[in-house]
PDB file of C-alpha atoms and ligand atoms in Angstrom:
ATOM      1  CA  UNK A1030      19.849   3.191   3.820  1.00 38.00           C
ATOM      2  CA  UNK A1031      21.439   5.942   5.840  1.00 43.00           C
ATOM      3  CA  UNK A1032      18.399   7.456   7.464  1.00 56.00           C
ATOM      4  CA  UNK A1033      14.738   6.583   7.717  1.00 57.00           C
ATOM      5  CA  UNK A1034      13.224   9.809   6.619  1.00 68.00           C
ATOM      6  CA  UNK A1035      10.661  11.247   4.189  1.00 77.00           C
ATOM      7  CA  UNK A1036       8.076   9.481   2.044  1.00 74.00           C
ATOM      8  CA  UNK A1037      10.545   6.843   0.895  1.00 74.00           C
ATOM      9  CA  UNK A1038      11.478   6.084   4.497  1.00 87.00           C
ATOM     10  CA  UNK A1039       7.849   5.366   5.345  1.00 93.00           C
ATOM     11  CA  UNK A1040       8.215   2.113   3.400  1.00 96.00           C
ATOM     12  CA  UNK A1041      10.546   0.803   6.103  1.00 96.00           C
ATOM     13  CA  UNK A1042       8.110   1.721   8.862  1.00 96.00           C
ATOM     14  CA  UNK A1043       5.292  -0.087   7.060  1.00 97.00           C
ATOM     15  CA  UNK A1044       7.551  -3.093   6.451  1.00 98.00           C
ATOM     16  CA  UNK A1045       8.265  -3.336  10.188  1.00 97.00           C
ATOM     17  CA  UNK A1046       4.568  -3.271  11.037  1.00 98.00           C
ATOM     18  CA  UNK A1047       3.817  -5.844   8.328  1.00 98.00           C
ATOM     19  CA  UNK A1048       6.527  -8.223   9.579  1.00 98.00           C
ATOM     20  CA  UNK A1049       5.179  -8.258  13.115  1.00 97.00           C
ATOM     21  CA  UNK A1050       2.095 -10.210  12.027  1.00 98.00           C
ATOM     22  CA  UNK A1051       4.397 -13.223  11.487  1.00 98.00           C
ATOM     23  CA  UNK A1052       4.684 -13.655  15.258  1.00 97.00           C
ATOM     24  CA  UNK A1053       0.927 -14.052  15.766  1.00 96.00           C
ATOM     25  CA  UNK A1054      -0.372 -17.548  16.583  1.00 96.00           C
ATOM     26  CA  UNK A1055      -2.996 -17.280  13.832  1.00 95.00           C
ATOM     27  CA  UNK A1056      -1.565 -14.669  11.461  1.00 98.00           C
ATOM     28  CA  UNK A1057      -3.692 -12.859   8.879  1.00 98.00           C
ATOM     29  CA  UNK A1058      -0.935 -13.607   6.335  1.00 98.00           C
ATOM     30  CA  UNK A1059       2.623 -14.867   6.465  1.00 98.00           C
ATOM     31  CA  UNK A1060       5.416 -12.730   5.043  1.00 98.00           C
ATOM     32  CA  UNK A1061       8.740 -14.546   5.422  1.00 97.00           C
ATOM     33  CA  UNK A1062      10.444 -12.174   2.960  1.00 98.00           C
ATOM     34  CA  UNK A1063       9.921  -8.753   4.518  1.00 98.00           C
ATOM     35  CA  UNK A1064      12.366  -9.354   7.449  1.00 98.00           C
ATOM     36  CA  UNK A1065      15.297  -9.156   4.983  1.00 97.00           C
ATOM     37  CA  UNK A1066      14.704  -5.385   4.815  1.00 97.00           C
ATOM     38  CA  UNK A1067      14.600  -4.802   8.554  1.00 96.00           C
ATOM     39  CA  UNK A1068      17.215  -3.918  11.124  1.00 95.00           C
ATOM     40  CA  UNK A1069      17.640  -1.971  14.355  1.00 94.00           C
ATOM     41  CA  UNK A1070      17.063   1.342  12.577  1.00 93.00           C
ATOM     42  CA  UNK A1071      13.813   0.304  10.959  1.00 94.00           C
ATOM     43  CA  UNK A1072      12.598  -1.019  14.308  1.00 95.00           C
ATOM     44  CA  UNK A1073      13.456   2.261  15.981  1.00 94.00           C
ATOM     45  CA  UNK A1074      11.692   4.299  13.279  1.00 93.00           C
ATOM     46  CA  UNK A1075       8.571   2.133  13.460  1.00 95.00           C
ATOM     47  CA  UNK A1076       8.494   2.201  17.254  1.00 95.00           C
ATOM     48  CA  UNK A1077       8.738   5.999  17.187  1.00 94.00           C
ATOM     49  CA  UNK A1078       5.750   6.311  14.825  1.00 95.00           C
ATOM     50  CA  UNK A1079       3.608   3.811  16.752  1.00 96.00           C
ATOM     51  CA  UNK A1080       4.529   4.819  20.329  1.00 96.00           C
ATOM     52  CA  UNK A1081       1.333   4.901  22.382  1.00 95.00           C
ATOM     53  CA  UNK A1082      -0.742   4.295  19.247  1.00 97.00           C
ATOM     54  CA  UNK A1083      -1.065   0.566  18.518  1.00 97.00           C
ATOM     55  CA  UNK A1084      -3.557   1.304  15.728  1.00 98.00           C
ATOM     56  CA  UNK A1085      -0.622   2.374  13.536  1.00 97.00           C
ATOM     57  CA  UNK A1086       0.547  -1.202  13.338  1.00 97.00           C
ATOM     58  CA  UNK A1087      -2.880  -2.855  13.236  1.00 98.00           C
ATOM     59  CA  UNK A1088      -3.915  -0.653  10.308  1.00 98.00           C
ATOM     60  CA  UNK A1089      -1.034  -1.994   8.231  1.00 98.00           C
ATOM     61  CA  UNK A1090      -1.606  -5.630   9.168  1.00 98.00           C
ATOM     62  CA  UNK A1091      -5.295  -5.449   8.312  1.00 98.00           C
ATOM     63  CA  UNK A1092      -4.791  -3.605   5.053  1.00 98.00           C
ATOM     64  CA  UNK A1093      -2.112  -6.113   4.012  1.00 98.00           C
ATOM     65  CA  UNK A1094      -4.660  -8.900   4.352  1.00 98.00           C
ATOM     66  CA  UNK A1095      -7.205  -6.890   2.326  1.00 98.00           C
ATOM     67  CA  UNK A1096      -4.778  -6.379  -0.599  1.00 98.00           C
ATOM     68  CA  UNK A1097      -3.629 -10.011  -0.431  1.00 98.00           C
ATOM     69  CA  UNK A1098      -7.253 -11.162  -0.700  1.00 98.00           C
ATOM     70  CA  UNK A1099      -7.974  -8.860  -3.634  1.00 98.00           C
ATOM     71  CA  UNK A1100      -4.838 -10.130  -5.364  1.00 98.00           C
ATOM     72  CA  UNK A1101      -5.984 -13.739  -4.955  1.00 98.00           C
ATOM     73  CA  UNK A1102      -9.341 -12.788  -6.476  1.00 98.00           C
ATOM     74  CA  UNK A1103      -7.605 -11.117  -9.390  1.00 98.00           C
ATOM     75  CA  UNK A1104      -5.479 -14.204 -10.043  1.00 98.00           C
ATOM     76  CA  UNK A1105      -8.668 -16.282 -10.066  1.00 98.00           C
ATOM     77  CA  UNK A1106     -10.285 -13.821 -12.474  1.00 97.00           C
ATOM     78  CA  UNK A1107      -7.494 -14.120 -15.042  1.00 97.00           C
ATOM     79  CA  UNK A1108      -5.449 -11.001 -14.358  1.00 98.00           C
ATOM     80  CA  UNK A1109      -2.146 -11.093 -16.301  1.00 98.00           C
ATOM     81  CA  UNK A1110      -0.246  -8.082 -14.940  1.00 98.00           C
ATOM     82  CA  UNK A1111       0.085  -6.747 -11.410  1.00 98.00           C
ATOM     83  CA  UNK A1112       1.363  -3.188 -11.021  1.00 99.00           C
ATOM     84  CA  UNK A1113       2.413  -1.982  -7.589  1.00 98.00           C
ATOM     85  CA  UNK A1114       2.545   1.815  -7.482  1.00 98.00           C
ATOM     86  CA  UNK A1115       4.870   3.171  -4.799  1.00 97.00           C
ATOM     87  CA  UNK A1116       5.748  -0.459  -4.023  1.00 98.00           C
ATOM     88  CA  UNK A1117       8.245   0.241  -1.254  1.00 97.00           C
ATOM     89  CA  UNK A1118       9.187  -3.084   0.347  1.00 98.00           C
ATOM     90  CA  UNK A1119       6.106  -4.944  -0.877  1.00 98.00           C
ATOM     91  CA  UNK A1120       6.976  -8.652  -1.139  1.00 98.00           C
ATOM     92  CA  UNK A1121       3.911  -9.930  -2.991  1.00 98.00           C
ATOM     93  CA  UNK A1122       5.827 -10.639  -6.180  1.00 98.00           C
ATOM     94  CA  UNK A1123       7.768 -13.244  -4.220  1.00 98.00           C
ATOM     95  CA  UNK A1124       5.069 -14.410  -1.804  1.00 97.00           C
ATOM     96  CA  UNK A1125       2.204 -14.563  -4.255  1.00 97.00           C
ATOM     97  CA  UNK A1126       2.784 -15.768  -7.758  1.00 96.00           C
ATOM     98  CA  UNK A1127       0.428 -17.114 -10.370  1.00 97.00           C
ATOM     99  CA  UNK A1128       1.365 -18.737 -13.696  1.00 96.00           C
ATOM    100  CA  UNK A1129       1.472 -16.233 -16.545  1.00 97.00           C
ATOM    101  CA  UNK A1130       1.179 -13.167 -14.298  1.00 98.00           C
ATOM    102  CA  UNK A1131       3.886 -10.491 -14.570  1.00 98.00           C
ATOM    103  CA  UNK A1132       4.720  -8.014 -11.812  1.00 98.00           C
ATOM    104  CA  UNK A1133       5.724  -4.370 -12.310  1.00 98.00           C
ATOM    105  CA  UNK A1134       6.858  -2.263  -9.371  1.00 98.00           C
ATOM    106  CA  UNK A1135       7.389   1.495  -9.411  1.00 98.00           C
ATOM    107  CA  UNK A1136       9.270   3.343  -6.691  1.00 97.00           C
ATOM    108  CA  UNK A1137      12.101   5.821  -6.369  1.00 95.00           C
ATOM    109  CA  UNK A1138      15.609   4.733  -7.473  1.00 96.00           C
ATOM    110  CA  UNK A1139      17.026   4.290  -3.961  1.00 94.00           C
ATOM    111  CA  UNK A1140      14.200   2.014  -2.856  1.00 95.00           C
ATOM    112  CA  UNK A1141      14.334  -0.033  -6.048  1.00 96.00           C
ATOM    113  CA  UNK A1142      18.076  -0.453  -5.830  1.00 96.00           C
ATOM    114  CA  UNK A1143      18.034  -1.415  -2.149  1.00 95.00           C
ATOM    115  CA  UNK A1144      15.360  -3.965  -2.876  1.00 96.00           C
ATOM    116  CA  UNK A1145      17.269  -5.494  -5.791  1.00 97.00           C
ATOM    117  CA  UNK A1146      20.441  -5.647  -3.709  1.00 96.00           C
ATOM    118  CA  UNK A1147      18.775  -7.392  -0.782  1.00 97.00           C
ATOM    119  CA  UNK A1148      17.023  -9.898  -3.030  1.00 98.00           C
ATOM    120  CA  UNK A1149      20.336 -10.677  -4.738  1.00 97.00           C
ATOM    121  CA  UNK A1150      22.188 -11.021  -1.420  1.00 98.00           C
ATOM    122  CA  UNK A1151      19.542 -13.416  -0.148  1.00 98.00           C
ATOM    123  CA  UNK A1152      19.455 -15.276  -3.493  1.00 98.00           C
ATOM    124  CA  UNK A1153      15.736 -14.655  -3.773  1.00 97.00           C
ATOM    125  CA  UNK A1154      14.410 -14.951  -7.281  1.00 92.00           C
ATOM    126  CA  UNK A1155      12.102 -11.948  -7.607  1.00 91.00           C
ATOM    127  CA  UNK A1156      10.429 -11.997 -11.032  1.00 92.00           C
ATOM    128  CA  UNK A1157       9.707  -8.288 -11.078  1.00 98.00           C
ATOM    129  CA  UNK A1158      10.076  -5.572 -13.687  1.00 98.00           C
ATOM    130  CA  UNK A1159      11.500  -2.876 -11.432  1.00 98.00           C
ATOM    131  CA  UNK A1160      10.795   0.663 -12.571  1.00 98.00           C
ATOM    132  CA  UNK A1161      12.782   3.385 -10.838  1.00 97.00           C
ATOM    133  CA  UNK A1162      10.786   6.559 -11.235  1.00 97.00           C
ATOM    134  CA  UNK A1163       8.166   8.989  -9.995  1.00 97.00           C
ATOM    135  CA  UNK A1164       4.731   8.013 -11.284  1.00 98.00           C
ATOM    136  CA  UNK A1165       3.357  11.483 -10.521  1.00 98.00           C
ATOM    137  CA  UNK A1166       6.094  13.478 -12.238  1.00 97.00           C
ATOM    138  CA  UNK A1167       6.494  11.107 -15.209  1.00 98.00           C
ATOM    139  CA  UNK A1168       2.977   9.706 -15.368  1.00 98.00           C
ATOM    140  CA  UNK A1169       2.108   6.063 -14.746  1.00 98.00           C
ATOM    141  CA  UNK A1170       1.890   5.041 -18.414  1.00 98.00           C
ATOM    142  CA  UNK A1171       5.118   6.484 -19.789  1.00 98.00           C
ATOM    143  CA  UNK A1172       6.922   4.513 -17.054  1.00 98.00           C
ATOM    144  CA  UNK A1173       4.973   1.316 -17.640  1.00 98.00           C
ATOM    145  CA  UNK A1174       5.058   1.357 -21.417  1.00 97.00           C
ATOM    146  CA  UNK A1175       8.805   1.987 -21.497  1.00 98.00           C
ATOM    147  CA  UNK A1176       9.137  -1.195 -19.471  1.00 98.00           C
ATOM    148  CA  UNK A1177       7.103  -3.715 -21.413  1.00 98.00           C
ATOM    149  CA  UNK A1178       3.655  -3.268 -19.864  1.00 98.00           C
ATOM    150  CA  UNK A1179       0.873  -4.330 -22.229  1.00 98.00           C
ATOM    151  CA  UNK A1180      -2.245  -2.142 -22.055  1.00 98.00           C
ATOM    152  CA  UNK A1181      -4.314  -4.871 -23.722  1.00 98.00           C
ATOM    153  CA  UNK A1182      -3.955  -7.406 -20.893  1.00 98.00           C
ATOM    154  CA  UNK A1183      -6.211  -7.506 -17.815  1.00 98.00           C
ATOM    155  CA  UNK A1184      -4.286  -5.807 -15.041  1.00 98.00           C
ATOM    156  CA  UNK A1185      -4.505  -5.241 -11.312  1.00 98.00           C
ATOM    157  CA  UNK A1186      -3.051  -2.155  -9.625  1.00 99.00           C
ATOM    158  CA  UNK A1187      -2.118  -2.135  -5.948  1.00 99.00           C
ATOM    159  CA  UNK A1188      -1.768   1.417  -4.651  1.00 98.00           C
ATOM    160  CA  UNK A1189      -1.080   0.842  -0.985  1.00 98.00           C
ATOM    161  CA  UNK A1190       0.026   3.455   1.508  1.00 98.00           C
ATOM    162  CA  UNK A1191       0.291   6.149  -1.164  1.00 98.00           C
ATOM    163  CA  UNK A1192      -2.826   8.276  -1.646  1.00 98.00           C
ATOM    164  CA  UNK A1193      -2.389  10.317   1.531  1.00 98.00           C
ATOM    165  CA  UNK A1194       1.035  11.578   0.369  1.00 97.00           C
ATOM    166  CA  UNK A1195      -0.343  12.891  -2.934  1.00 98.00           C
ATOM    167  CA  UNK A1196      -2.383  15.965  -3.750  1.00 97.00           C
ATOM    168  CA  UNK A1197      -5.995  15.427  -4.752  1.00 98.00           C
ATOM    169  CA  UNK A1198      -5.207  16.472  -8.335  1.00 98.00           C
ATOM    170  CA  UNK A1199      -2.319  14.006  -8.626  1.00 98.00           C
ATOM    171  CA  UNK A1200      -4.327  11.140  -7.157  1.00 98.00           C
ATOM    172  CA  UNK A1201      -7.276  11.817  -9.471  1.00 98.00           C
ATOM    173  CA  UNK A1202      -4.925  11.934 -12.449  1.00 98.00           C
ATOM    174  CA  UNK A1203      -3.634   8.447 -11.653  1.00 98.00           C
ATOM    175  CA  UNK A1204      -7.192   7.102 -11.697  1.00 98.00           C
ATOM    176  CA  UNK A1205      -8.168   9.030 -14.830  1.00 98.00           C
ATOM    177  CA  UNK A1206      -5.064   7.815 -16.676  1.00 98.00           C
ATOM    178  CA  UNK A1207      -5.930   4.205 -15.889  1.00 98.00           C
ATOM    179  CA  UNK A1208      -9.474   4.682 -17.084  1.00 98.00           C
ATOM    180  CA  UNK A1209      -8.291   6.376 -20.296  1.00 98.00           C
ATOM    181  CA  UNK A1210      -5.654   3.789 -21.197  1.00 98.00           C
ATOM    182  CA  UNK A1211      -6.971   0.405 -20.089  1.00 98.00           C
ATOM    183  CA  UNK A1212      -9.993  -1.662 -20.908  1.00 93.00           C
ATOM    184  CA  UNK A1213      -9.799  -4.299 -18.208  1.00 98.00           C
ATOM    185  CA  UNK A1214      -8.379  -3.428 -14.815  1.00 98.00           C
ATOM    186  CA  UNK A1215      -8.993  -3.054 -11.101  1.00 98.00           C
ATOM    187  CA  UNK A1216      -7.215  -0.795  -8.667  1.00 99.00           C
ATOM    188  CA  UNK A1217      -7.195  -1.308  -4.921  1.00 99.00           C
ATOM    189  CA  UNK A1218      -6.012   1.429  -2.586  1.00 99.00           C
ATOM    190  CA  UNK A1219      -6.306   2.703   0.965  1.00 98.00           C
ATOM    191  CA  UNK A1220      -7.296   6.206   1.998  1.00 98.00           C
ATOM    192  CA  UNK A1221      -7.689   8.336   5.083  1.00 98.00           C
ATOM    193  CA  UNK A1222     -10.674  10.629   5.416  1.00 98.00           C
ATOM    194  CA  UNK A1223     -10.304  14.389   5.448  1.00 98.00           C
ATOM    195  CA  UNK A1224     -10.607  14.693   9.236  1.00 98.00           C
ATOM    196  CA  UNK A1225      -7.514  12.542   9.805  1.00 98.00           C
ATOM    197  CA  UNK A1226      -5.464  14.508   7.277  1.00 98.00           C
ATOM    198  CA  UNK A1227      -6.691  17.839   8.712  1.00 98.00           C
ATOM    199  CA  UNK A1228      -6.015  16.523  12.237  1.00 97.00           C
ATOM    200  CA  UNK A1229      -9.552  17.328  13.342  1.00 98.00           C
ATOM    201  CA  UNK A1230     -10.767  13.901  14.519  1.00 97.00           C
ATOM    202  CA  UNK A1231     -10.468  15.095  18.105  1.00 97.00           C
ATOM    203  CA  UNK A1232      -8.488  12.009  19.076  1.00 97.00           C
ATOM    204  CA  UNK A1233      -5.073  12.874  20.360  1.00 96.00           C
ATOM    205  CA  UNK A1234      -3.514   9.576  19.248  1.00 97.00           C
ATOM    206  CA  UNK A1235      -4.704   9.992  15.667  1.00 97.00           C
ATOM    207  CA  UNK A1236      -3.491  13.587  15.522  1.00 97.00           C
ATOM    208  CA  UNK A1237      -0.082  12.755  16.975  1.00 97.00           C
ATOM    209  CA  UNK A1238       0.250   9.889  14.493  1.00 96.00           C
ATOM    210  CA  UNK A1239      -0.258  12.224  11.506  1.00 97.00           C
ATOM    211  CA  UNK A1240       2.098  14.782  13.026  1.00 97.00           C
ATOM    212  CA  UNK A1241       4.819  12.150  13.379  1.00 96.00           C
ATOM    213  CA  UNK A1242       4.685  11.404   9.646  1.00 95.00           C
ATOM    214  CA  UNK A1243       4.919  15.113   8.904  1.00 95.00           C
ATOM    215  CA  UNK A1244       7.895  15.383  11.275  1.00 93.00           C
ATOM    216  CA  UNK A1245       9.711  12.622   9.383  1.00 91.00           C
ATOM    217  CA  UNK A1246       9.259  14.643   6.182  1.00 93.00           C
ATOM    218  CA  UNK A1247       6.230  12.730   4.918  1.00 94.00           C
ATOM    219  CA  UNK A1248       3.202  14.986   5.452  1.00 95.00           C
ATOM    220  CA  UNK A1249      -0.242  13.826   4.420  1.00 97.00           C
ATOM    221  CA  UNK A1250      -2.199  15.946   1.951  1.00 97.00           C
ATOM    222  CA  UNK A1251      -5.130  14.015   0.583  1.00 98.00           C
ATOM    223  CA  UNK A1252      -8.136  12.535   2.332  1.00 98.00           C
ATOM    224  CA  UNK A1253     -11.368  11.169   0.848  1.00 98.00           C
ATOM    225  CA  UNK A1254     -14.806  11.554   2.414  1.00 98.00           C
ATOM    226  CA  UNK A1255     -16.883  10.554  -0.596  1.00 98.00           C
ATOM    227  CA  UNK A1256     -15.438   7.621  -2.517  1.00 98.00           C
ATOM    228  CA  UNK A1257     -18.451   7.423  -4.828  1.00 98.00           C
ATOM    229  CA  UNK A1258     -17.750  11.002  -5.918  1.00 98.00           C
ATOM    230  CA  UNK A1259     -14.109  10.148  -6.638  1.00 98.00           C
ATOM    231  CA  UNK A1260     -15.211   7.147  -8.688  1.00 98.00           C
ATOM    232  CA  UNK A1261     -17.779   9.202 -10.591  1.00 98.00           C
ATOM    233  CA  UNK A1262     -15.265  11.976 -11.313  1.00 98.00           C
ATOM    234  CA  UNK A1263     -12.780   9.475 -12.730  1.00 98.00           C
ATOM    235  CA  UNK A1264     -15.239   7.368 -14.716  1.00 98.00           C
ATOM    236  CA  UNK A1265     -14.907   4.393 -12.369  1.00 98.00           C
ATOM    237  CA  UNK A1266     -17.236   2.391 -10.148  1.00 98.00           C
ATOM    238  CA  UNK A1267     -16.736   1.203  -6.598  1.00 98.00           C
ATOM    239  CA  UNK A1268     -16.382  -2.576  -6.700  1.00 98.00           C
ATOM    240  CA  UNK A1269     -15.903  -2.751  -2.947  1.00 98.00           C
ATOM    241  CA  UNK A1270     -14.926  -0.719   0.087  1.00 98.00           C
ATOM    242  CA  UNK A1271     -14.505  -1.301   3.822  1.00 98.00           C
ATOM    243  CA  UNK A1272     -13.283   0.688   6.761  1.00 98.00           C
ATOM    244  CA  UNK A1273     -10.336  -0.768   8.616  1.00 98.00           C
ATOM    245  CA  UNK A1274     -12.785  -0.968  11.550  1.00 98.00           C
ATOM    246  CA  UNK A1275     -14.927  -3.359   9.519  1.00 98.00           C
ATOM    247  CA  UNK A1276     -11.877  -5.472   8.700  1.00 98.00           C
ATOM    248  CA  UNK A1277     -10.892  -5.475  12.349  1.00 98.00           C
ATOM    249  CA  UNK A1278     -14.309  -6.737  13.430  1.00 97.00           C
ATOM    250  CA  UNK A1279     -14.270  -9.364  10.694  1.00 98.00           C
ATOM    251  CA  UNK A1280     -10.769 -10.722  11.239  1.00 98.00           C
ATOM    252  CA  UNK A1281     -10.277 -10.067  14.929  1.00 97.00           C
ATOM    253  CA  UNK A1282     -13.701 -10.375  16.533  1.00 95.00           C
ATOM    254  CA  UNK A1283     -13.453  -9.693  20.209  1.00 90.00           C
ATOM    255  CA  UNK A1284     -10.489  -7.315  19.966  1.00 93.00           C
ATOM    256  CA  UNK A1285     -11.179  -3.800  21.179  1.00 90.00           C
ATOM    257  CA  UNK A1286     -11.192  -0.867  18.793  1.00 92.00           C
ATOM    258  CA  UNK A1287      -8.547   1.142  20.613  1.00 94.00           C
ATOM    259  CA  UNK A1288      -8.769   4.200  18.343  1.00 97.00           C
ATOM    260  CA  UNK A1289     -11.362   6.004  16.300  1.00 97.00           C
ATOM    261  CA  UNK A1290      -8.943   5.984  13.370  1.00 98.00           C
ATOM    262  CA  UNK A1291     -10.245   2.572  12.282  1.00 98.00           C
ATOM    263  CA  UNK A1292     -13.476   4.282  11.239  1.00 98.00           C
ATOM    264  CA  UNK A1293     -11.590   7.060   9.411  1.00 98.00           C
ATOM    265  CA  UNK A1294      -9.326   4.814   7.355  1.00 98.00           C
ATOM    266  CA  UNK A1295     -10.585   2.645   4.485  1.00 98.00           C
ATOM    267  CA  UNK A1296      -9.604   0.327   1.683  1.00 99.00           C
ATOM    268  CA  UNK A1297     -11.368   0.045  -1.628  1.00 99.00           C
ATOM    269  CA  UNK A1298     -11.346  -1.388  -5.112  1.00 99.00           C
ATOM    270  CA  UNK A1299     -12.393   0.595  -8.195  1.00 98.00           C
ATOM    271  CA  UNK A1300     -13.064  -0.648 -11.696  1.00 98.00           C
ATOM    272  CA  UNK A1301     -14.226   0.824 -15.001  1.00 97.00           C
TER     273      UNK A1301
HETATM  274  C1  SAM B 329       4.168   4.323   2.922  1.00 91.48           C
HETATM  275  S1  SAM B 329       5.189   3.619   1.693  1.00 91.48           S
HETATM  276  C2  SAM B 329       4.170   2.230   1.202  1.00 91.48           C
HETATM  277  C3  SAM B 329       4.959   1.166   0.527  1.00 91.48           C
HETATM  278  C4  SAM B 329       4.162  -0.065   0.112  1.00 91.48           C
HETATM  279  N1  SAM B 329       3.196   0.234  -0.922  1.00 91.48           N
HETATM  280  C5  SAM B 329       3.504  -0.694   1.304  1.00 91.48           C
HETATM  281  O1  SAM B 329       2.314  -0.464   1.537  1.00 91.48           O
HETATM  282  O2  SAM B 329       4.206  -1.394   2.037  1.00 91.48           O
HETATM  283  C6  SAM B 329       5.028   4.734   0.314  1.00 91.48           C
HETATM  284  C7  SAM B 329       5.942   4.348  -0.850  1.00 91.48           C
HETATM  285  O3  SAM B 329       5.459   4.991  -2.027  1.00 91.48           O
HETATM  286  C8  SAM B 329       6.558   5.525  -2.733  1.00 91.48           C
HETATM  287  N2  SAM B 329       6.025   6.652  -3.521  1.00 91.48           N
HETATM  288  C9  SAM B 329       5.249   7.670  -3.078  1.00 91.48           C
HETATM  289  N3  SAM B 329       4.968   8.522  -4.092  1.00 91.48           N
HETATM  290  C10 SAM B 329       5.589   8.024  -5.195  1.00 91.48           C
HETATM  291  C11 SAM B 329       5.682   8.453  -6.533  1.00 91.48           C
HETATM  292  N4  SAM B 329       5.077   9.581  -6.940  1.00 91.48           N
HETATM  293  N5  SAM B 329       6.404   7.707  -7.410  1.00 91.48           N
HETATM  294  C12 SAM B 329       7.024   6.564  -6.997  1.00 91.48           C
HETATM  295  N6  SAM B 329       6.959   6.097  -5.722  1.00 91.48           N
HETATM  296  C13 SAM B 329       6.256   6.828  -4.833  1.00 91.48           C
HETATM  297  C14 SAM B 329       7.544   5.915  -1.670  1.00 91.48           C
HETATM  298  O4  SAM B 329       8.884   6.022  -2.167  1.00 91.48           O
HETATM  299  C15 SAM B 329       7.373   4.776  -0.674  1.00 91.48           C
HETATM  300  O5  SAM B 329       8.229   3.689  -0.957  1.00 91.48           O
END
């Protein structure tokens, strides 16, 4: 990696934030794999995004726990395929395995190749079907089906840290394609509301945070105010949703909510 820039580079920033939970006395999750992707440059990039805005890091730690918990539920419910869209440096395929469950990860060629190289260097057996591609430009299913994905099996999609970088039309198409092609699936994703994306929350920290992503070449485009409407428009139902603020109060009772962004940022799970 020469430079931590643009949407692809955001994966390194998120990975830094995720890794920092390991140092907590009672961590929300343990990720011993993610440090293999980190170095002085990733630390510098993450520190620049989070400077004066600790919520940046807490958001990622809390959402990681949410997706880990949903994944455990899906394993228990008999899911056979896990697809990670825009996987970046996600380590779940190594950290969280279940007999008979196959992982598919889609991301751009540079990210996929860096990930494969680091796993090989560290002699980590990562049972992943890596798919180097753009799931917006190519479509999710052409990429998956060319790589052995079986539309008949119950599947779980993790779409973490992605929706804000897409346009509304592209995000809706992802959901509609899933609904059209699969019988049994769940998709969990996170989303900002429109005020964060439009930088109109009135909180300086939240606005600066969004501006920093734009300055690194990764502007945010899509926010959701009405998740039920998104579900209805894509033929899906809301199986669950929570603001990051709700997760914070649940997992870290007693900690202060040091930004309003926790109430403007949510996670959810949709199903047919
Ligand atoms: C903010 S990172 C999140 C990475 C990871 N999901 C996580 O939460 O740690 C966004 C990732 O999505 C990838 N991405 C965004 N849009 C994509 C697309 N249309 N096709 C493939 N990958 C995409 C980027 O390359 C980047 O690795």
